[in-house]
Structures are given as structure tokens and as C-alpha cells.
Amino acid sequence: MGQKKDLTGSEKSKIVRYLAEGCSSLKIAKLLKRDHRTIKRFIQNSQQGRKKRVEKPRRKITAHELRKVKRAAAKMPLATSLAIFQSCNITGVPKSTRCAILRDMAKVRKAERRPPLNKIHKLKRQDWAKKYLKTDFSKVLWTDEMRVSLDGPDGWARGWIGKGQRAPVPLRRQQGGGGVLVWAGIIKDELVGPFRVEDGVKLNSQSYCQFLEDTFFKQWYRKKSASFKKNMIFMQDNAPSHASKYSTAWLARKGIKEEKLMTWPPCSPDLNPIENLWSIIKCEIYKEGKQYTSLNSVWEAVVAAARNVDGEQIKTLTESMDGRLLSVLAKKGGYIGR
């Protein structure tokens, strides 16, 4: 039985289910007709399949090109290494080489760390992973809200700054100049929304339910078939407006109750794949330190960025859930990489 290409999403899902049923890695390899080492490697490193390292020919950077890169880094503060090199028409340079070159002439800001998890948080995360180990995640609708401001999130923008240069001072207004609250969901390879929360509306239990009625239910859910509605599982986090008795009872009247409403562990944005979608959208709308002058303009940027996210990207996020569950269990409830 020879080694083949990387495991498919379907094969990974089957491995998770076979493990939950108590099958050994050797038995799973026979059932899937895959090499035993491939199966063991996936179990040990659940979020990454076997990757073959492909050595790419590295091109040399001339002194003239180095000067162009240095000028571009000075003119494009907070840009990515790829954007800097593309502006100089320098192609075929791997990321590791680009960053090594830029380190001699620039610096990059680091992202903030996540708050620590306590013992109770970790136990609840493990219990959640065990409960949903056999779930077909292609039927789960992952939802969340995101706030986007005119000025961009504090401390979020990062990029290369030439040595001896000062970072540009962005325009700063109270509350980031105001912002827009956005709600969206992803299921399998489909994006639901995004929908804009009306300006000035604070989401409490009543306004949250009314918002879902006017957007999610009327514009998307009611168009689905009865069999789809029967099998769909609705996921939301533990925000007060989501987890209140009022909201829970309201969703139950809509048929979303018991096993159709996913329970959610505390402090677990890393387990929700839609958080990765928000990162993709924010990278696009705030690239190169971009700021906005009106709420409508930032909303239009969100809609445009969302349209550019294709079904394969969404499918990659939703199919990552089996690996995330295994990682949570392997890390005993600790944070997983995103």
C-alpha cells in the first residue's frame, strides 16, 4: 500500500469519526486504503496533512534592486513584503528571502497576545470538543459579529518601516471615528451575508432577535428547503444578547433548539472559523493603513472584500473543524493556532 497525496477533507472527517468509534490507526488505514504512516501523521499533527517541501530556485538580488526595495519600503509604510517587492517589479523571491532582506533595512510590528485561559475554560473547551467529535460540520452555520471602524483597529496595523523612518501617524478620532457592526455566517462553502446592523442600534436580546428576523431569516433561511432546515445546526457565541433566555426562547420558536443550537465554550474565538473570515476581510479593507471618511464607505469596502472571498476559501475554513477539535483535545483545552 503506497503513499499517496495529502488526505482530502472527506478522509480527514472519516478519520475523526473512526477514532471516536475506537478504531486503531492501523484499522483506519485499511478502511481508507491509505498508508498507515499517513494516518498516524495526521493524528499526531491534526491540523496539517503531509506536506512535501519543494525547493524553489532562489534568484539573486542586485544592488540596484536593493535600492529600489529600500525606497519602496520608505514610500509604503505598513505594507507587506510581497506588496513592497511587487511595487519594484521584483518577482520570484520567496517570502523568507524577502523578509531577510527587509530585516536589514526595516522592522515589523508584532500582534497582541490573546488573554490566558483558566482551568475552567480549558475543561469546558475539552468537553465541547468531545461532545461534537462526531458532528458533520458541513451542516453547521458558524455566525458572529464584527465591528469595523473608520480608522482601523488600534494596534492592529502592521507592516515594514524603513530604519531611521518614523511610523506614519494615522488620523485618530474618538471611538475610531465611529464604526459599523457587521453580522455574517458561513456554512460549508457558502457565505451568509454580510448584513449591516442599523447605525446607533445596541444589540440587546430584543434587537438581536429582530435583526435576525429582518436579515438572516427573511433574506436567506426561508429560501432553504425543509430538509436543509431540519439538518442545519446554528452556532453563535456566548455574547449576552445571544445566550439570554429571551433569545434562546425566540430561536426555539423558529425551530432552532436543543441539538440544532450548538452550545459554545467560553473564551473560544479560535474555535470559530468565521473569525478567520473576519481576518481576511480586515486585511483587505485596512491594507497599507487605509482609513475611511464615512460609515457608508467602510461598509462598501466590507461588502466588496466579502465578495472576493470565494467558496473554496470558505470551505477550507469550515473543513478545518475536525482538526481544531483534535487540537483542543491534544492541547488539553489550550488555545489552538489559527
mmCIF file of N, CA and C in Angstrom, residues 170-246:
data_model
loop_
_atom_site.group_PDB
_atom_site.id
_atom_site.type_symbol
_atom_site.label_atom_id
_atom_site.label_comp_id
_atom_site.label_asym_id
_atom_site.label_seq_id
_atom_site.Cartn_x
_atom_site.Cartn_y
_atom_site.Cartn_z
ATOM 1 N N PRO A 170 -1.483 57.851 11.993
ATOM 2 C CA PRO A 170 -2.800 57.818 11.356
ATOM 3 C C PRO A 170 -3.750 58.828 11.984
ATOM 4 N N LEU A 171 -4.743 59.208 11.229
ATOM 5 C CA LEU A 171 -5.787 60.086 11.750
ATOM 6 C C LEU A 171 -6.544 59.350 12.850
ATOM 7 N N ARG A 172 -6.657 59.963 14.022
ATOM 8 C CA ARG A 172 -7.346 59.329 15.137
ATOM 9 C C ARG A 172 -8.497 60.196 15.606
ATOM 10 N N ARG A 173 -9.684 59.591 15.653
ATOM 11 C CA ARG A 173 -10.871 60.284 16.126
ATOM 12 C C ARG A 173 -11.460 59.506 17.288
ATOM 13 N N GLN A 174 -12.279 60.134 18.070
ATOM 14 C CA GLN A 174 -12.910 59.432 19.187
ATOM 15 C C GLN A 174 -13.685 58.229 18.683
ATOM 16 N N GLN A 175 -13.518 57.107 19.412
ATOM 17 C CA GLN A 175 -14.173 55.848 19.038
ATOM 18 C C GLN A 175 -13.812 55.426 17.616
ATOM 19 N N GLY A 176 -12.577 55.760 17.198
ATOM 20 C CA GLY A 176 -12.149 55.374 15.861
ATOM 21 C C GLY A 176 -12.930 56.053 14.760
ATOM 22 N N GLY A 177 -13.566 57.195 15.101
ATOM 23 C CA GLY A 177 -14.368 57.903 14.112
ATOM 24 C C GLY A 177 -15.736 57.285 13.917
ATOM 25 N N GLY A 178 -16.074 56.341 14.778
ATOM 26 C CA GLY A 178 -17.336 55.629 14.604
ATOM 27 C C GLY A 178 -17.103 54.359 13.808
ATOM 28 N N GLY A 179 -18.097 53.504 13.768
ATOM 29 C CA GLY A 179 -17.918 52.247 13.058
ATOM 30 C C GLY A 179 -19.234 51.600 12.678
ATOM 31 N N VAL A 180 -19.114 50.467 12.012
ATOM 32 C CA VAL A 180 -20.260 49.702 11.540
ATOM 33 C C VAL A 180 -20.189 48.306 12.135
ATOM 34 N N LEU A 181 -21.318 47.823 12.650
ATOM 35 C CA LEU A 181 -21.390 46.462 13.170
ATOM 36 C C LEU A 181 -21.925 45.554 12.069
ATOM 37 N N VAL A 182 -21.187 44.491 11.805
ATOM 38 C CA VAL A 182 -21.499 43.583 10.701
ATOM 39 C C VAL A 182 -21.752 42.183 11.251
ATOM 40 N N TRP A 183 -22.778 41.529 10.721
ATOM 41 C CA TRP A 183 -23.080 40.126 11.078
ATOM 42 C C TRP A 183 -22.982 39.285 9.817
ATOM 43 N N ALA A 184 -22.443 38.064 9.975
ATOM 44 C CA ALA A 184 -22.374 37.145 8.834
ATOM 45 C C ALA A 184 -22.304 35.714 9.347
ATOM 46 N N GLY A 185 -22.450 34.783 8.424
ATOM 47 C CA GLY A 185 -22.332 33.368 8.761
ATOM 48 C C GLY A 185 -21.680 32.621 7.608
ATOM 49 N N ILE A 186 -21.093 31.470 7.897
ATOM 50 C CA ILE A 186 -20.551 30.611 6.844
ATOM 51 C C ILE A 186 -21.012 29.184 7.106
ATOM 52 N N ILE A 187 -21.346 28.480 6.050
ATOM 53 C CA ILE A 187 -21.747 27.077 6.146
ATOM 54 C C ILE A 187 -21.237 26.357 4.910
ATOM 55 N N LYS A 188 -20.504 25.299 5.099
ATOM 56 C CA LYS A 188 -19.882 24.520 4.028
ATOM 57 C C LYS A 188 -19.026 25.448 3.161
ATOM 58 N N ASP A 189 -19.479 25.813 1.957
ATOM 59 C CA ASP A 189 -18.704 26.715 1.107
ATOM 60 C C ASP A 189 -19.477 27.986 0.786
ATOM 61 N N GLU A 190 -20.441 28.320 1.633
ATOM 62 C CA GLU A 190 -21.339 29.455 1.368
ATOM 63 C C GLU A 190 -21.203 30.536 2.430
ATOM 64 N N LEU A 191 -21.199 31.786 1.985
ATOM 65 C CA LEU A 191 -21.186 32.941 2.878
ATOM 66 C C LEU A 191 -22.612 33.471 3.012
ATOM 67 N N VAL A 192 -23.072 33.636 4.234
ATOM 68 C CA VAL A 192 -24.399 34.181 4.508
ATOM 69 C C VAL A 192 -24.217 35.635 4.934
ATOM 70 N N GLY A 193 -24.685 36.561 4.136
ATOM 71 C CA GLY A 193 -24.474 37.970 4.423
ATOM 72 C C GLY A 193 -23.300 38.491 3.594
ATOM 73 N N PRO A 194 -22.578 39.495 4.096
ATOM 74 C CA PRO A 194 -22.738 40.128 5.412
ATOM 75 C C PRO A 194 -23.956 41.053 5.468
ATOM 76 N N PHE A 195 -24.473 41.222 6.704
ATOM 77 C CA PHE A 195 -25.596 42.115 6.954
ATOM 78 C C PHE A 195 -25.145 43.214 7.915
ATOM 79 N N ARG A 196 -25.621 44.406 7.678
ATOM 80 C CA ARG A 196 -25.228 45.565 8.489
ATOM 81 C C ARG A 196 -26.262 45.844 9.568
ATOM 82 N N VAL A 197 -25.796 45.966 10.782
ATOM 83 C CA VAL A 197 -26.672 46.358 11.886
ATOM 84 C C VAL A 197 -26.923 47.859 11.760
ATOM 85 N N GLU A 198 -28.161 48.266 11.916
ATOM 86 C CA GLU A 198 -28.526 49.680 11.766
ATOM 87 C C GLU A 198 -27.700 50.549 12.700
ATOM 88 N N ASP A 199 -27.201 51.654 12.165
ATOM 89 C CA ASP A 199 -26.363 52.562 12.952
ATOM 90 C C ASP A 199 -27.103 53.044 14.195
ATOM 91 N N GLY A 200 -26.407 53.057 15.319
ATOM 92 C CA GLY A 200 -26.990 53.540 16.569
ATOM 93 C C GLY A 200 -27.751 52.484 17.350
ATOM 94 N N VAL A 201 -27.938 51.300 16.779
ATOM 95 C CA VAL A 201 -28.669 50.235 17.471
ATOM 96 C C VAL A 201 -27.706 49.429 18.331
ATOM 97 N N LYS A 202 -28.004 49.321 19.610
ATOM 98 C CA LYS A 202 -27.215 48.490 20.509
ATOM 99 C C LYS A 202 -27.874 47.109 20.568
ATOM 100 N N LEU A 203 -27.099 46.086 20.314
ATOM 101 C CA LEU A 203 -27.674 44.742 20.251
ATOM 102 C C LEU A 203 -27.925 44.178 21.648
ATOM 103 N N ASN A 204 -29.181 44.281 22.100
ATOM 104 C CA ASN A 204 -29.608 43.527 23.274
ATOM 105 C C ASN A 204 -30.416 42.331 22.769
ATOM 106 N N SER A 205 -31.018 41.595 23.654
ATOM 107 C CA SER A 205 -31.729 40.380 23.242
ATOM 108 C C SER A 205 -32.821 40.676 22.225
ATOM 109 N N GLN A 206 -33.617 41.716 22.483
ATOM 110 C CA GLN A 206 -34.739 42.028 21.604
ATOM 111 C C GLN A 206 -34.266 42.511 20.228
ATOM 112 N N SER A 207 -33.305 43.433 20.216
ATOM 113 C CA SER A 207 -32.837 43.975 18.936
ATOM 114 C C SER A 207 -32.060 42.922 18.137
ATOM 115 N N TYR A 208 -31.366 42.025 18.844
ATOM 116 C CA TYR A 208 -30.635 40.952 18.152
ATOM 117 C C TYR A 208 -31.614 40.019 17.431
ATOM 118 N N CYS A 209 -32.662 39.641 18.123
ATOM 119 C CA CYS A 209 -33.656 38.744 17.511
ATOM 120 C C CYS A 209 -34.377 39.427 16.345
ATOM 121 N N GLN A 210 -34.687 40.710 16.503
ATOM 122 C CA GLN A 210 -35.336 41.433 15.412
ATOM 123 C C GLN A 210 -34.405 41.551 14.215
ATOM 124 N N PHE A 211 -33.130 41.760 14.493
ATOM 125 C CA PHE A 211 -32.134 41.834 13.416
ATOM 126 C C PHE A 211 -32.069 40.511 12.649
ATOM 127 N N LEU A 212 -32.034 39.384 13.369
ATOM 128 C CA LEU A 212 -32.009 38.075 12.714
ATOM 129 C C LEU A 212 -33.269 37.859 11.876
ATOM 130 N N GLU A 213 -34.398 38.305 12.400
ATOM 131 C CA GLU A 213 -35.663 38.158 11.672
ATOM 132 C C GLU A 213 -35.625 38.929 10.348
ATOM 133 N N ASP A 214 -35.130 40.176 10.391
ATOM 134 C CA ASP A 214 -35.152 41.033 9.206
ATOM 135 C C ASP A 214 -34.096 40.647 8.173
ATOM 136 N N THR A 215 -33.020 40.014 8.602
ATOM 137 C CA THR A 215 -31.915 39.720 7.681
ATOM 138 C C THR A 215 -31.776 38.218 7.441
ATOM 139 N N PHE A 216 -31.264 37.520 8.419
ATOM 140 C CA PHE A 216 -30.964 36.097 8.259
ATOM 141 C C PHE A 216 -32.194 35.280 7.876
ATOM 142 N N PHE A 217 -33.263 35.389 8.626
ATOM 143 C CA PHE A 217 -34.433 34.547 8.385
ATOM 144 C C PHE A 217 -35.177 34.942 7.109
ATOM 145 N N LYS A 218 -35.428 36.239 6.902
ATOM 146 C CA LYS A 218 -36.215 36.665 5.748
ATOM 147 C C LYS A 218 -35.429 36.608 4.439
ATOM 148 N N GLN A 219 -34.138 36.905 4.500
ATOM 149 C CA GLN A 219 -33.363 37.016 3.270
ATOM 150 C C GLN A 219 -32.608 35.748 2.900
ATOM 151 N N TRP A 220 -32.456 34.805 3.807
ATOM 152 C CA TRP A 220 -31.665 33.605 3.486
ATOM 153 C C TRP A 220 -32.334 32.315 3.942
ATOM 154 N N TYR A 221 -32.664 32.225 5.216
ATOM 155 C CA TYR A 221 -33.115 30.950 5.795
ATOM 156 C C TYR A 221 -34.430 30.456 5.190
ATOM 157 N N ARG A 222 -35.361 31.362 4.974
ATOM 158 C CA ARG A 222 -36.679 30.928 4.496
ATOM 159 C C ARG A 222 -36.648 30.414 3.057
ATOM 160 N N LYS A 223 -35.566 30.697 2.319
ATOM 161 C CA LYS A 223 -35.420 30.212 0.950
ATOM 162 C C LYS A 223 -34.907 28.775 0.901
ATOM 163 N N LYS A 224 -34.468 28.246 2.025
ATOM 164 C CA LYS A 224 -33.889 26.914 2.055
ATOM 165 C C LYS A 224 -34.967 25.844 2.136
ATOM 166 N N SER A 225 -34.580 24.634 1.735
ATOM 167 C CA SER A 225 -35.534 23.519 1.722
ATOM 168 C C SER A 225 -35.816 23.032 3.138
ATOM 169 N N ALA A 226 -36.896 22.264 3.278
ATOM 170 C CA ALA A 226 -37.267 21.722 4.589
ATOM 171 C C ALA A 226 -36.200 20.763 5.106
ATOM 172 N N SER A 227 -35.591 19.974 4.200
ATOM 173 C CA SER A 227 -34.556 19.028 4.633
ATOM 174 C C SER A 227 -33.309 19.761 5.117
ATOM 175 N N PHE A 228 -32.984 20.886 4.461
ATOM 176 C CA PHE A 228 -31.844 21.688 4.897
ATOM 177 C C PHE A 228 -32.082 22.245 6.299
ATOM 178 N N LYS A 229 -33.274 22.814 6.503
ATOM 179 C CA LYS A 229 -33.609 23.388 7.807
ATOM 180 C C LYS A 229 -33.609 22.323 8.905
ATOM 181 N N LYS A 230 -34.021 21.124 8.542
ATOM 182 C CA LYS A 230 -34.080 20.040 9.523
ATOM 183 C C LYS A 230 -32.697 19.650 10.012
ATOM 184 N N ASN A 231 -31.699 19.716 9.132
ATOM 185 C CA ASN A 231 -30.354 19.239 9.471
ATOM 186 C C ASN A 231 -29.399 20.342 9.918
ATOM 187 N N MET A 232 -29.726 21.600 9.619
ATOM 188 C CA MET A 232 -28.801 22.687 9.939
ATOM 189 C C MET A 232 -28.640 22.878 11.450
ATOM 190 N N ILE A 233 -27.396 23.125 11.874
ATOM 191 C CA ILE A 233 -27.083 23.444 13.272
ATOM 192 C C ILE A 233 -26.627 24.894 13.323
ATOM 193 N N PHE A 234 -27.218 25.670 14.210
ATOM 194 C CA PHE A 234 -26.926 27.104 14.315
ATOM 195 C C PHE A 234 -25.917 27.338 15.424
ATOM 196 N N MET A 235 -24.809 27.989 15.087
ATOM 197 C CA MET A 235 -23.774 28.296 16.086
ATOM 198 C C MET A 235 -23.707 29.797 16.315
ATOM 199 N N GLN A 236 -23.668 30.188 17.582
ATOM 200 C CA GLN A 236 -23.417 31.569 17.977
ATOM 201 C C GLN A 236 -22.616 31.540 19.261
ATOM 202 N N ASP A 237 -21.870 32.615 19.542
ATOM 203 C CA ASP A 237 -21.052 32.616 20.754
ATOM 204 C C ASP A 237 -21.899 32.997 21.970
ATOM 205 N N ASN A 238 -21.231 33.228 23.098
ATOM 206 C CA ASN A 238 -21.944 33.449 24.360
ATOM 207 C C ASN A 238 -22.125 34.923 24.715
ATOM 208 N N ALA A 239 -22.179 35.787 23.703
ATOM 209 C CA ALA A 239 -22.479 37.193 23.981
ATOM 210 C C ALA A 239 -23.828 37.283 24.703
ATOM 211 N N PRO A 240 -23.983 38.231 25.628
ATOM 212 C CA PRO A 240 -25.236 38.317 26.404
ATOM 213 C C PRO A 240 -26.494 38.347 25.543
ATOM 214 N N SER A 241 -26.452 39.063 24.410
ATOM 215 C CA SER A 241 -27.641 39.134 23.551
ATOM 216 C C SER A 241 -27.931 37.799 22.871
ATOM 217 N N HIS A 242 -26.922 36.941 22.753
ATOM 218 C CA HIS A 242 -27.103 35.627 22.122
ATOM 219 C C HIS A 242 -27.602 34.582 23.110
ATOM 220 N N ALA A 243 -26.990 34.577 24.294
ATOM 221 C CA ALA A 243 -27.212 33.482 25.242
ATOM 222 C C ALA A 243 -28.335 33.746 26.242
ATOM 223 N N SER A 244 -29.016 34.871 26.130
ATOM 224 C CA SER A 244 -30.080 35.195 27.084
ATOM 225 C C SER A 244 -31.259 34.247 26.942
ATOM 226 N N LYS A 245 -32.090 34.175 27.969
ATOM 227 C CA LYS A 245 -33.289 33.331 27.933
ATOM 228 C C LYS A 245 -34.246 33.804 26.836
ATOM 229 N N TYR A 246 -34.322 35.119 26.664
ATOM 230 C CA TYR A 246 -35.217 35.666 25.633
ATOM 231 C C TYR A 246 -34.802 35.182 24.243
#
